Amino acid sequence: MATTPRSPLLRNPATKSAANVSVVLMWVGIVITLGFILIALLAPVMQTWGWVANPTTALQNPIHQPPGGDHWFGTTRQGYDVFSRTLFGTRAAWQVVLLATLLSVAIGVPLGMVSGYLGGWLDRALLFFMDTIYTLPGLLLSVTLAFVVGRGVLNAAIALSIAYIPQYYRVVRNHTVSIKTELFIEAAQAMGASTWTVLTRYLFLNVIQSVPVLFTLNAADAILVLGGLGFLGLGLPEQVPEWGADIRQALDALPTGIWWTALFPGLALTLMVTGLSLVGEGLNELMNPLQRRENWR
């Protein structure tokens, strides 16, 4: 009885093991990410119930009190409750990061589709412009834009999104260029389909397959950049709890042994970035398994 030959990639125990590890780590990342989403959603409710102190109330708590029963993560030199500010910092991070990445997708994906499909001078001009932005360091570009637009949730999101638009543009544009010569696209054009119809009905779902992966990885990077902006005093307004700003304020107390004011915001930032990165790597494994396994040969 004839048997169907299996790909050597699938027979390789190393590639199967790598795929299994990636999936497991992806679920770990999903759990971490969902945990931070729940924290962001439930933090105001817990404050209403009296479980969490007001993160913006200063000088009503003991100063530099170490972690304990009254203040689980201790207090800062301003009398802020570190536990409360860490929880509400999650909420601020999600607001800015989701808005920034959604703005990047909303601008980069349509531009990439139009550029790749129409080609010509428009494609060359957009490609040159996007490559110019892409060569600039993301943090430097965000810092420069933050100086221009000022502080605030929307302003920080705009400053972050500009650096990620070229990534979505390049990915979608390259997929569009490779797909627009397929037979089903030529058939739609032969039947008189308009450019809008081809882009929305036939190309869109075929060129956005890598966008979810890029979305999660950019979200993880945006959290780090937002923390950098907050550390430099260019992120959110002072009354908004923010991990980067809290770490900056905690630096002066570190030499005196006050470790908790910097540890917990930094740990929250690190965990959130790790969770989103694991989700992105796992999605990449699921959506592009052969490409990933070839790297393990």
PDB file of N, CA and C in Angstrom, residues 204-296:
ATOM      1  N   PHE A 204      -7.474  42.475   0.105  1.00  0.00           N
ATOM      2  CA  PHE A 204      -7.358  42.826   1.522  1.00  0.00           C
ATOM      3  C   PHE A 204      -7.094  41.607   2.408  1.00  0.00           C
ATOM      4  N   LEU A 205      -7.945  40.586   2.324  1.00  0.00           N
ATOM      5  CA  LEU A 205      -7.804  39.428   3.205  1.00  0.00           C
ATOM      6  C   LEU A 205      -6.551  38.605   2.901  1.00  0.00           C
ATOM      7  N   ASN A 206      -5.986  38.779   1.718  1.00  0.00           N
ATOM      8  CA  ASN A 206      -4.797  38.011   1.349  1.00  0.00           C
ATOM      9  C   ASN A 206      -3.498  38.699   1.745  1.00  0.00           C
ATOM     10  N   VAL A 207      -3.554  39.998   2.031  1.00  0.00           N
ATOM     11  CA  VAL A 207      -2.310  40.717   2.313  1.00  0.00           C
ATOM     12  C   VAL A 207      -2.170  41.104   3.780  1.00  0.00           C
ATOM     13  N   ILE A 208      -3.183  40.826   4.597  1.00  0.00           N
ATOM     14  CA  ILE A 208      -3.108  41.228   6.010  1.00  0.00           C
ATOM     15  C   ILE A 208      -2.808  40.049   6.928  1.00  0.00           C
ATOM     16  N   GLN A 209      -2.374  38.935   6.381  1.00  0.00           N
ATOM     17  CA  GLN A 209      -2.144  37.756   7.203  1.00  0.00           C
ATOM     18  C   GLN A 209      -1.031  37.966   8.217  1.00  0.00           C
ATOM     19  N   SER A 210      -0.057  38.784   7.888  1.00  0.00           N
ATOM     20  CA  SER A 210       1.055  39.028   8.808  1.00  0.00           C
ATOM     21  C   SER A 210       0.816  40.225   9.727  1.00  0.00           C
ATOM     22  N   VAL A 211      -0.281  40.938   9.519  1.00  0.00           N
ATOM     23  CA  VAL A 211      -0.547  42.132  10.320  1.00  0.00           C
ATOM     24  C   VAL A 211      -0.754  41.803  11.802  1.00  0.00           C
ATOM     25  N   PRO A 212      -1.511  40.739  12.175  1.00  0.00           N
ATOM     26  CA  PRO A 212      -1.658  40.443  13.610  1.00  0.00           C
ATOM     27  C   PRO A 212      -0.322  40.191  14.312  1.00  0.00           C
ATOM     28  N   VAL A 213       0.595  39.505  13.639  1.00  0.00           N
ATOM     29  CA  VAL A 213       1.916  39.267  14.224  1.00  0.00           C
ATOM     30  C   VAL A 213       2.640  40.586  14.435  1.00  0.00           C
ATOM     31  N   LEU A 214       2.645  41.412  13.409  1.00  0.00           N
ATOM     32  CA  LEU A 214       3.316  42.712  13.497  1.00  0.00           C
ATOM     33  C   LEU A 214       2.646  43.600  14.535  1.00  0.00           C
ATOM     34  N   PHE A 215       1.331  43.473  14.657  1.00  0.00           N
ATOM     35  CA  PHE A 215       0.577  44.285  15.618  1.00  0.00           C
ATOM     36  C   PHE A 215       1.031  43.992  17.044  1.00  0.00           C
ATOM     37  N   THR A 216       1.128  42.723  17.407  1.00  0.00           N
ATOM     38  CA  THR A 216       1.515  42.376  18.774  1.00  0.00           C
ATOM     39  C   THR A 216       2.970  42.745  19.056  1.00  0.00           C
ATOM     40  N   LEU A 217       3.848  42.520  18.097  1.00  0.00           N
ATOM     41  CA  LEU A 217       5.256  42.872  18.304  1.00  0.00           C
ATOM     42  C   LEU A 217       5.442  44.383  18.396  1.00  0.00           C
ATOM     43  N   ASN A 218       4.714  45.133  17.586  1.00  0.00           N
ATOM     44  CA  ASN A 218       4.799  46.590  17.674  1.00  0.00           C
ATOM     45  C   ASN A 218       4.208  47.106  18.980  1.00  0.00           C
ATOM     46  N   ALA A 219       3.150  46.444  19.462  1.00  0.00           N
ATOM     47  CA  ALA A 219       2.570  46.840  20.743  1.00  0.00           C
ATOM     48  C   ALA A 219       3.577  46.656  21.873  1.00  0.00           C
ATOM     49  N   ALA A 220       4.310  45.548  21.824  1.00  0.00           N
ATOM     50  CA  ALA A 220       5.344  45.320  22.838  1.00  0.00           C
ATOM     51  C   ALA A 220       6.430  46.383  22.759  1.00  0.00           C
ATOM     52  N   ASP A 221       6.850  46.708  21.543  1.00  0.00           N
ATOM     53  CA  ASP A 221       7.876  47.737  21.393  1.00  0.00           C
ATOM     54  C   ASP A 221       7.348  49.103  21.807  1.00  0.00           C
ATOM     55  N   ALA A 222       6.066  49.377  21.524  1.00  0.00           N
ATOM     56  CA  ALA A 222       5.480  50.670  21.873  1.00  0.00           C
ATOM     57  C   ALA A 222       5.443  50.872  23.384  1.00  0.00           C
ATOM     58  N   ILE A 223       5.265  49.792  24.147  1.00  0.00           N
ATOM     59  CA  ILE A 223       5.276  49.908  25.606  1.00  0.00           C
ATOM     60  C   ILE A 223       6.649  50.362  26.088  1.00  0.00           C
ATOM     61  N   LEU A 224       7.697  49.802  25.496  1.00  0.00           N
ATOM     62  CA  LEU A 224       9.049  50.214  25.869  1.00  0.00           C
ATOM     63  C   LEU A 224       9.307  51.672  25.495  1.00  0.00           C
ATOM     64  N   VAL A 225       8.863  52.065  24.301  1.00  0.00           N
ATOM     65  CA  VAL A 225       9.068  53.445  23.872  1.00  0.00           C
ATOM     66  C   VAL A 225       8.274  54.403  24.753  1.00  0.00           C
ATOM     67  N   LEU A 226       7.039  54.018  25.094  1.00  0.00           N
ATOM     68  CA  LEU A 226       6.232  54.849  25.989  1.00  0.00           C
ATOM     69  C   LEU A 226       6.912  54.986  27.348  1.00  0.00           C
ATOM     70  N   GLY A 227       7.484  53.894  27.851  1.00  0.00           N
ATOM     71  CA  GLY A 227       8.229  53.971  29.096  1.00  0.00           C
ATOM     72  C   GLY A 227       9.418  54.907  28.980  1.00  0.00           C
ATOM     73  N   GLY A 228      10.093  54.885  27.815  1.00  0.00           N
ATOM     74  CA  GLY A 228      11.208  55.800  27.598  1.00  0.00           C
ATOM     75  C   GLY A 228      10.760  57.250  27.559  1.00  0.00           C
ATOM     76  N   LEU A 229       9.616  57.503  26.911  1.00  0.00           N
ATOM     77  CA  LEU A 229       9.093  58.869  26.877  1.00  0.00           C
ATOM     78  C   LEU A 229       8.721  59.343  28.277  1.00  0.00           C
ATOM     79  N   GLY A 230       8.078  58.447  29.049  1.00  0.00           N
ATOM     80  CA  GLY A 230       7.728  58.812  30.417  1.00  0.00           C
ATOM     81  C   GLY A 230       8.963  59.055  31.271  1.00  0.00           C
ATOM     82  N   PHE A 231      10.001  58.264  31.055  1.00  0.00           N
ATOM     83  CA  PHE A 231      11.254  58.432  31.799  1.00  0.00           C
ATOM     84  C   PHE A 231      11.893  59.781  31.494  1.00  0.00           C
ATOM     85  N   LEU A 232      11.720  60.245  30.257  1.00  0.00           N
ATOM     86  CA  LEU A 232      12.281  61.538  29.860  1.00  0.00           C
ATOM     87  C   LEU A 232      11.345  62.703  30.170  1.00  0.00           C
ATOM     88  N   GLY A 233      10.159  62.396  30.700  1.00  0.00           N
ATOM     89  CA  GLY A 233       9.205  63.450  31.008  1.00  0.00           C
ATOM     90  C   GLY A 233       8.420  63.940  29.821  1.00  0.00           C
ATOM     91  N   LEU A 234       8.302  63.105  28.769  1.00  0.00           N
ATOM     92  CA  LEU A 234       7.620  63.506  27.538  1.00  0.00           C
ATOM     93  C   LEU A 234       6.395  62.651  27.247  1.00  0.00           C
ATOM     94  N   GLY A 235       5.982  61.829  28.186  1.00  0.00           N
ATOM     95  CA  GLY A 235       4.878  60.912  27.931  1.00  0.00           C
ATOM     96  C   GLY A 235       3.525  61.512  28.267  1.00  0.00           C
ATOM     97  N   LEU A 236       2.923  61.021  29.326  1.00  0.00           N
ATOM     98  CA  LEU A 236       1.582  61.439  29.721  1.00  0.00           C
ATOM     99  C   LEU A 236       1.661  62.568  30.743  1.00  0.00           C
ATOM    100  N   PRO A 237       0.556  63.280  30.969  1.00  0.00           N
ATOM    101  CA  PRO A 237       0.553  64.337  31.992  1.00  0.00           C
ATOM    102  C   PRO A 237       0.928  63.794  33.367  1.00  0.00           C
ATOM    103  N   GLU A 238       1.403  64.672  34.231  1.00  0.00           N
ATOM    104  CA  GLU A 238       1.919  64.251  35.531  1.00  0.00           C
ATOM    105  C   GLU A 238       0.857  63.589  36.400  1.00  0.00           C
ATOM    106  N   GLN A 239      -0.412  63.958  36.238  1.00  0.00           N
ATOM    107  CA  GLN A 239      -1.448  63.377  37.085  1.00  0.00           C
ATOM    108  C   GLN A 239      -1.852  61.974  36.653  1.00  0.00           C
ATOM    109  N   VAL A 240      -1.360  61.504  35.518  1.00  0.00           N
ATOM    110  CA  VAL A 240      -1.693  60.165  35.024  1.00  0.00           C
ATOM    111  C   VAL A 240      -0.609  59.185  35.468  1.00  0.00           C
ATOM    112  N   PRO A 241      -0.956  58.107  36.170  1.00  0.00           N
ATOM    113  CA  PRO A 241       0.050  57.104  36.572  1.00  0.00           C
ATOM    114  C   PRO A 241       0.702  56.472  35.345  1.00  0.00           C
ATOM    115  N   GLU A 242       2.008  56.468  35.334  1.00  0.00           N
ATOM    116  CA  GLU A 242       2.751  55.962  34.183  1.00  0.00           C
ATOM    117  C   GLU A 242       4.029  55.300  34.671  1.00  0.00           C
ATOM    118  N   TRP A 243       4.317  54.107  34.155  1.00  0.00           N
ATOM    119  CA  TRP A 243       5.468  53.347  34.630  1.00  0.00           C
ATOM    120  C   TRP A 243       6.781  54.089  34.408  1.00  0.00           C
ATOM    121  N   GLY A 244       6.990  54.649  33.228  1.00  0.00           N
ATOM    122  CA  GLY A 244       8.250  55.315  32.936  1.00  0.00           C
ATOM    123  C   GLY A 244       8.501  56.504  33.849  1.00  0.00           C
ATOM    124  N   ALA A 245       7.465  57.306  34.077  1.00  0.00           N
ATOM    125  CA  ALA A 245       7.611  58.468  34.956  1.00  0.00           C
ATOM    126  C   ALA A 245       7.870  58.034  36.397  1.00  0.00           C
ATOM    127  N   ASP A 246       7.195  56.962  36.843  1.00  0.00           N
ATOM    128  CA  ASP A 246       7.401  56.474  38.209  1.00  0.00           C
ATOM    129  C   ASP A 246       8.821  55.953  38.400  1.00  0.00           C
ATOM    130  N   ILE A 247       9.365  55.288  37.391  1.00  0.00           N
ATOM    131  CA  ILE A 247      10.743  54.801  37.487  1.00  0.00           C
ATOM    132  C   ILE A 247      11.712  55.969  37.554  1.00  0.00           C
ATOM    133  N   ARG A 248      11.467  57.009  36.781  1.00  0.00           N
ATOM    134  CA  ARG A 248      12.342  58.188  36.818  1.00  0.00           C
ATOM    135  C   ARG A 248      12.332  58.835  38.201  1.00  0.00           C
ATOM    136  N   GLN A 249      11.148  58.949  38.798  1.00  0.00           N
ATOM    137  CA  GLN A 249      11.057  59.553  40.123  1.00  0.00           C
ATOM    138  C   GLN A 249      11.678  58.677  41.201  1.00  0.00           C
ATOM    139  N   ALA A 250      11.758  57.366  40.933  1.00  0.00           N
ATOM    140  CA  ALA A 250      12.296  56.450  41.936  1.00  0.00           C
ATOM    141  C   ALA A 250      13.816  56.377  41.922  1.00  0.00           C
ATOM    142  N   LEU A 251      14.471  56.917  40.889  1.00  0.00           N
ATOM    143  CA  LEU A 251      15.925  56.764  40.779  1.00  0.00           C
ATOM    144  C   LEU A 251      16.669  57.436  41.929  1.00  0.00           C
ATOM    145  N   ASP A 252      16.172  58.583  42.374  1.00  0.00           N
ATOM    146  CA  ASP A 252      16.875  59.302  43.434  1.00  0.00           C
ATOM    147  C   ASP A 252      16.903  58.526  44.742  1.00  0.00           C
ATOM    148  N   ALA A 253      15.896  57.666  44.957  1.00  0.00           N
ATOM    149  CA  ALA A 253      15.815  56.936  46.217  1.00  0.00           C
ATOM    150  C   ALA A 253      16.569  55.612  46.185  1.00  0.00           C
ATOM    151  N   LEU A 254      16.972  55.151  45.013  1.00  0.00           N
ATOM    152  CA  LEU A 254      17.648  53.850  44.920  1.00  0.00           C
ATOM    153  C   LEU A 254      18.940  53.788  45.731  1.00  0.00           C
ATOM    154  N   PRO A 255      19.805  54.796  45.698  1.00  0.00           N
ATOM    155  CA  PRO A 255      21.042  54.698  46.492  1.00  0.00           C
ATOM    156  C   PRO A 255      20.804  54.594  47.993  1.00  0.00           C
ATOM    157  N   THR A 256      19.637  54.992  48.456  1.00  0.00           N
ATOM    158  CA  THR A 256      19.342  54.934  49.889  1.00  0.00           C
ATOM    159  C   THR A 256      18.674  53.631  50.296  1.00  0.00           C
ATOM    160  N   GLY A 257      18.556  52.687  49.366  1.00  0.00           N
ATOM    161  CA  GLY A 257      17.952  51.392  49.688  1.00  0.00           C
ATOM    162  C   GLY A 257      16.459  51.329  49.478  1.00  0.00           C
ATOM    163  N   ILE A 258      15.859  52.343  48.894  1.00  0.00           N
ATOM    164  CA  ILE A 258      14.421  52.330  48.590  1.00  0.00           C
ATOM    165  C   ILE A 258      14.261  51.668  47.222  1.00  0.00           C
ATOM    166  N   TRP A 259      14.090  50.359  47.216  1.00  0.00           N
ATOM    167  CA  TRP A 259      14.090  49.595  45.972  1.00  0.00           C
ATOM    168  C   TRP A 259      12.694  49.373  45.389  1.00  0.00           C
ATOM    169  N   TRP A 260      11.675  49.418  46.221  1.00  0.00           N
ATOM    170  CA  TRP A 260      10.346  49.002  45.765  1.00  0.00           C
ATOM    171  C   TRP A 260       9.693  50.026  44.832  1.00  0.00           C
ATOM    172  N   THR A 261      10.080  51.284  44.929  1.00  0.00           N
ATOM    173  CA  THR A 261       9.441  52.290  44.083  1.00  0.00           C
ATOM    174  C   THR A 261       9.826  52.136  42.606  1.00  0.00           C
ATOM    175  N   ALA A 262      10.964  51.519  42.340  1.00  0.00           N
ATOM    176  CA  ALA A 262      11.397  51.289  40.962  1.00  0.00           C
ATOM    177  C   ALA A 262      11.156  49.852  40.518  1.00  0.00           C
ATOM    178  N   LEU A 263      11.183  48.907  41.461  1.00  0.00           N
ATOM    179  CA  LEU A 263      11.081  47.496  41.090  1.00  0.00           C
ATOM    180  C   LEU A 263       9.727  47.157  40.488  1.00  0.00           C
ATOM    181  N   PHE A 264       8.652  47.526  41.147  1.00  0.00           N
ATOM    182  CA  PHE A 264       7.342  47.045  40.722  1.00  0.00           C
ATOM    183  C   PHE A 264       6.865  47.679  39.411  1.00  0.00           C
ATOM    184  N   PRO A 265       7.023  48.985  39.180  1.00  0.00           N
ATOM    185  CA  PRO A 265       6.692  49.505  37.847  1.00  0.00           C
ATOM    186  C   PRO A 265       7.565  48.903  36.744  1.00  0.00           C
ATOM    187  N   GLY A 266       8.863  48.725  37.028  1.00  0.00           N
ATOM    188  CA  GLY A 266       9.737  48.117  36.035  1.00  0.00           C
ATOM    189  C   GLY A 266       9.382  46.669  35.761  1.00  0.00           C
ATOM    190  N   LEU A 267       9.002  45.927  36.814  1.00  0.00           N
ATOM    191  CA  LEU A 267       8.606  44.537  36.627  1.00  0.00           C
ATOM    192  C   LEU A 267       7.325  44.434  35.823  1.00  0.00           C
ATOM    193  N   ALA A 268       6.362  45.323  36.081  1.00  0.00           N
ATOM    194  CA  ALA A 268       5.109  45.313  35.323  1.00  0.00           C
ATOM    195  C   ALA A 268       5.376  45.606  33.852  1.00  0.00           C
ATOM    196  N   LEU A 269       6.220  46.580  33.572  1.00  0.00           N
ATOM    197  CA  LEU A 269       6.557  46.910  32.182  1.00  0.00           C
ATOM    198  C   LEU A 269       7.220  45.732  31.488  1.00  0.00           C
ATOM    199  N   THR A 270       8.146  45.083  32.187  1.00  0.00           N
ATOM    200  CA  THR A 270       8.853  43.942  31.602  1.00  0.00           C
ATOM    201  C   THR A 270       7.915  42.777  31.322  1.00  0.00           C
ATOM    202  N   LEU A 271       7.026  42.474  32.245  1.00  0.00           N
ATOM    203  CA  LEU A 271       6.102  41.358  32.060  1.00  0.00           C
ATOM    204  C   LEU A 271       5.140  41.610  30.904  1.00  0.00           C
ATOM    205  N   MET A 272       4.656  42.829  30.801  1.00  0.00           N
ATOM    206  CA  MET A 272       3.717  43.144  29.727  1.00  0.00           C
ATOM    207  C   MET A 272       4.386  43.041  28.365  1.00  0.00           C
ATOM    208  N   VAL A 273       5.598  43.538  28.262  1.00  0.00           N
ATOM    209  CA  VAL A 273       6.354  43.432  27.013  1.00  0.00           C
ATOM    210  C   VAL A 273       6.640  41.967  26.684  1.00  0.00           C
ATOM    211  N   THR A 274       7.013  41.188  27.685  1.00  0.00           N
ATOM    212  CA  THR A 274       7.304  39.766  27.471  1.00  0.00           C
ATOM    213  C   THR A 274       6.064  39.025  26.997  1.00  0.00           C
ATOM    214  N   GLY A 275       4.916  39.296  27.617  1.00  0.00           N
ATOM    215  CA  GLY A 275       3.685  38.628  27.220  1.00  0.00           C
ATOM    216  C   GLY A 275       3.320  38.911  25.773  1.00  0.00           C
ATOM    217  N   LEU A 276       3.356  40.166  25.372  1.00  0.00           N
ATOM    218  CA  LEU A 276       3.011  40.510  23.995  1.00  0.00           C
ATOM    219  C   LEU A 276       4.025  39.942  23.007  1.00  0.00           C
ATOM    220  N   SER A 277       5.297  39.927  23.384  1.00  0.00           N
ATOM    221  CA  SER A 277       6.318  39.363  22.497  1.00  0.00           C
ATOM    222  C   SER A 277       6.117  37.870  22.296  1.00  0.00           C
ATOM    223  N   LEU A 278       5.768  37.162  23.357  1.00  0.00           N
ATOM    224  CA  LEU A 278       5.511  35.724  23.237  1.00  0.00           C
ATOM    225  C   LEU A 278       4.296  35.455  22.368  1.00  0.00           C
ATOM    226  N   VAL A 279       3.258  36.274  22.498  1.00  0.00           N
ATOM    227  CA  VAL A 279       2.074  36.113  21.651  1.00  0.00           C
ATOM    228  C   VAL A 279       2.444  36.338  20.187  1.00  0.00           C
ATOM    229  N   GLY A 280       3.224  37.376  19.916  1.00  0.00           N
ATOM    230  CA  GLY A 280       3.621  37.649  18.545  1.00  0.00           C
ATOM    231  C   GLY A 280       4.465  36.540  17.941  1.00  0.00           C
ATOM    232  N   GLU A 281       5.417  36.010  18.714  1.00  0.00           N
ATOM    233  CA  GLU A 281       6.243  34.915  18.200  1.00  0.00           C
ATOM    234  C   GLU A 281       5.415  33.656  17.970  1.00  0.00           C
ATOM    235  N   GLY A 282       4.470  33.390  18.864  1.00  0.00           N
ATOM    236  CA  GLY A 282       3.610  32.227  18.674  1.00  0.00           C
ATOM    237  C   GLY A 282       2.715  32.357  17.457  1.00  0.00           C
ATOM    238  N   LEU A 283       2.152  33.537  17.239  1.00  0.00           N
ATOM    239  CA  LEU A 283       1.343  33.763  16.041  1.00  0.00           C
ATOM    240  C   LEU A 283       2.170  33.617  14.779  1.00  0.00           C
ATOM    241  N   ASN A 284       3.411  34.061  14.830  1.00  0.00           N
ATOM    242  CA  ASN A 284       4.289  33.904  13.677  1.00  0.00           C
ATOM    243  C   ASN A 284       4.546  32.436  13.372  1.00  0.00           C
ATOM    244  N   GLU A 285       4.672  31.633  14.423  1.00  0.00           N
ATOM    245  CA  GLU A 285       4.862  30.194  14.233  1.00  0.00           C
ATOM    246  C   GLU A 285       3.634  29.551  13.615  1.00  0.00           C
ATOM    247  N   LEU A 286       2.452  29.966  14.042  1.00  0.00           N
ATOM    248  CA  LEU A 286       1.225  29.376  13.518  1.00  0.00           C
ATOM    249  C   LEU A 286       0.931  29.814  12.089  1.00  0.00           C
ATOM    250  N   MET A 287       1.240  31.069  11.756  1.00  0.00           N
ATOM    251  CA  MET A 287       0.911  31.600  10.437  1.00  0.00           C
ATOM    252  C   MET A 287       1.986  31.335   9.401  1.00  0.00           C
ATOM    253  N   ASN A 288       3.232  31.202   9.835  1.00  0.00           N
ATOM    254  CA  ASN A 288       4.331  30.950   8.904  1.00  0.00           C
ATOM    255  C   ASN A 288       5.164  29.773   9.406  1.00  0.00           C
ATOM    256  N   PRO A 289       4.563  28.580   9.506  1.00  0.00           N
ATOM    257  CA  PRO A 289       5.287  27.453  10.117  1.00  0.00           C
ATOM    258  C   PRO A 289       6.471  26.968   9.292  1.00  0.00           C
ATOM    259  N   LEU A 290       6.320  26.923   7.977  1.00  0.00           N
ATOM    260  CA  LEU A 290       7.410  26.394   7.157  1.00  0.00           C
ATOM    261  C   LEU A 290       8.621  27.314   7.183  1.00  0.00           C
ATOM    262  N   GLN A 291       8.359  28.625   7.120  1.00  0.00           N
ATOM    263  CA  GLN A 291       9.470  29.562   7.161  1.00  0.00           C
ATOM    264  C   GLN A 291      10.221  29.479   8.474  1.00  0.00           C
ATOM    265  N   ARG A 292       9.481  29.339   9.585  1.00  0.00           N
ATOM    266  CA  ARG A 292      10.135  29.242  10.875  1.00  0.00           C
ATOM    267  C   ARG A 292      10.923  27.921  11.011  1.00  0.00           C
ATOM    268  N   ARG A 293      10.349  26.839  10.504  1.00  0.00           N
ATOM    269  CA  ARG A 293      11.031  25.550  10.645  1.00  0.00           C
ATOM    270  C   ARG A 293      12.274  25.469   9.786  1.00  0.00           C
ATOM    271  N   GLU A 294      12.288  26.176   8.639  1.00  0.00           N
ATOM    272  CA  GLU A 294      13.487  26.181   7.825  1.00  0.00           C
ATOM    273  C   GLU A 294      14.658  26.815   8.555  1.00  0.00           C
ATOM    274  N   ASN A 295      14.348  27.757   9.465  1.00  0.00           N
ATOM    275  CA  ASN A 295      15.423  28.402  10.243  1.00  0.00           C
ATOM    276  C   ASN A 295      16.022  27.455  11.278  1.00  0.00           C
ATOM    277  N   TRP A 296      15.304  26.357  11.589  1.00  0.00           N
ATOM    278  CA  TRP A 296      15.794  25.404  12.585  1.00  0.00           C
ATOM    279  C   TRP A 296      16.499  24.206  11.947  1.00  0.00           C
TER     280      TRP A 296
END
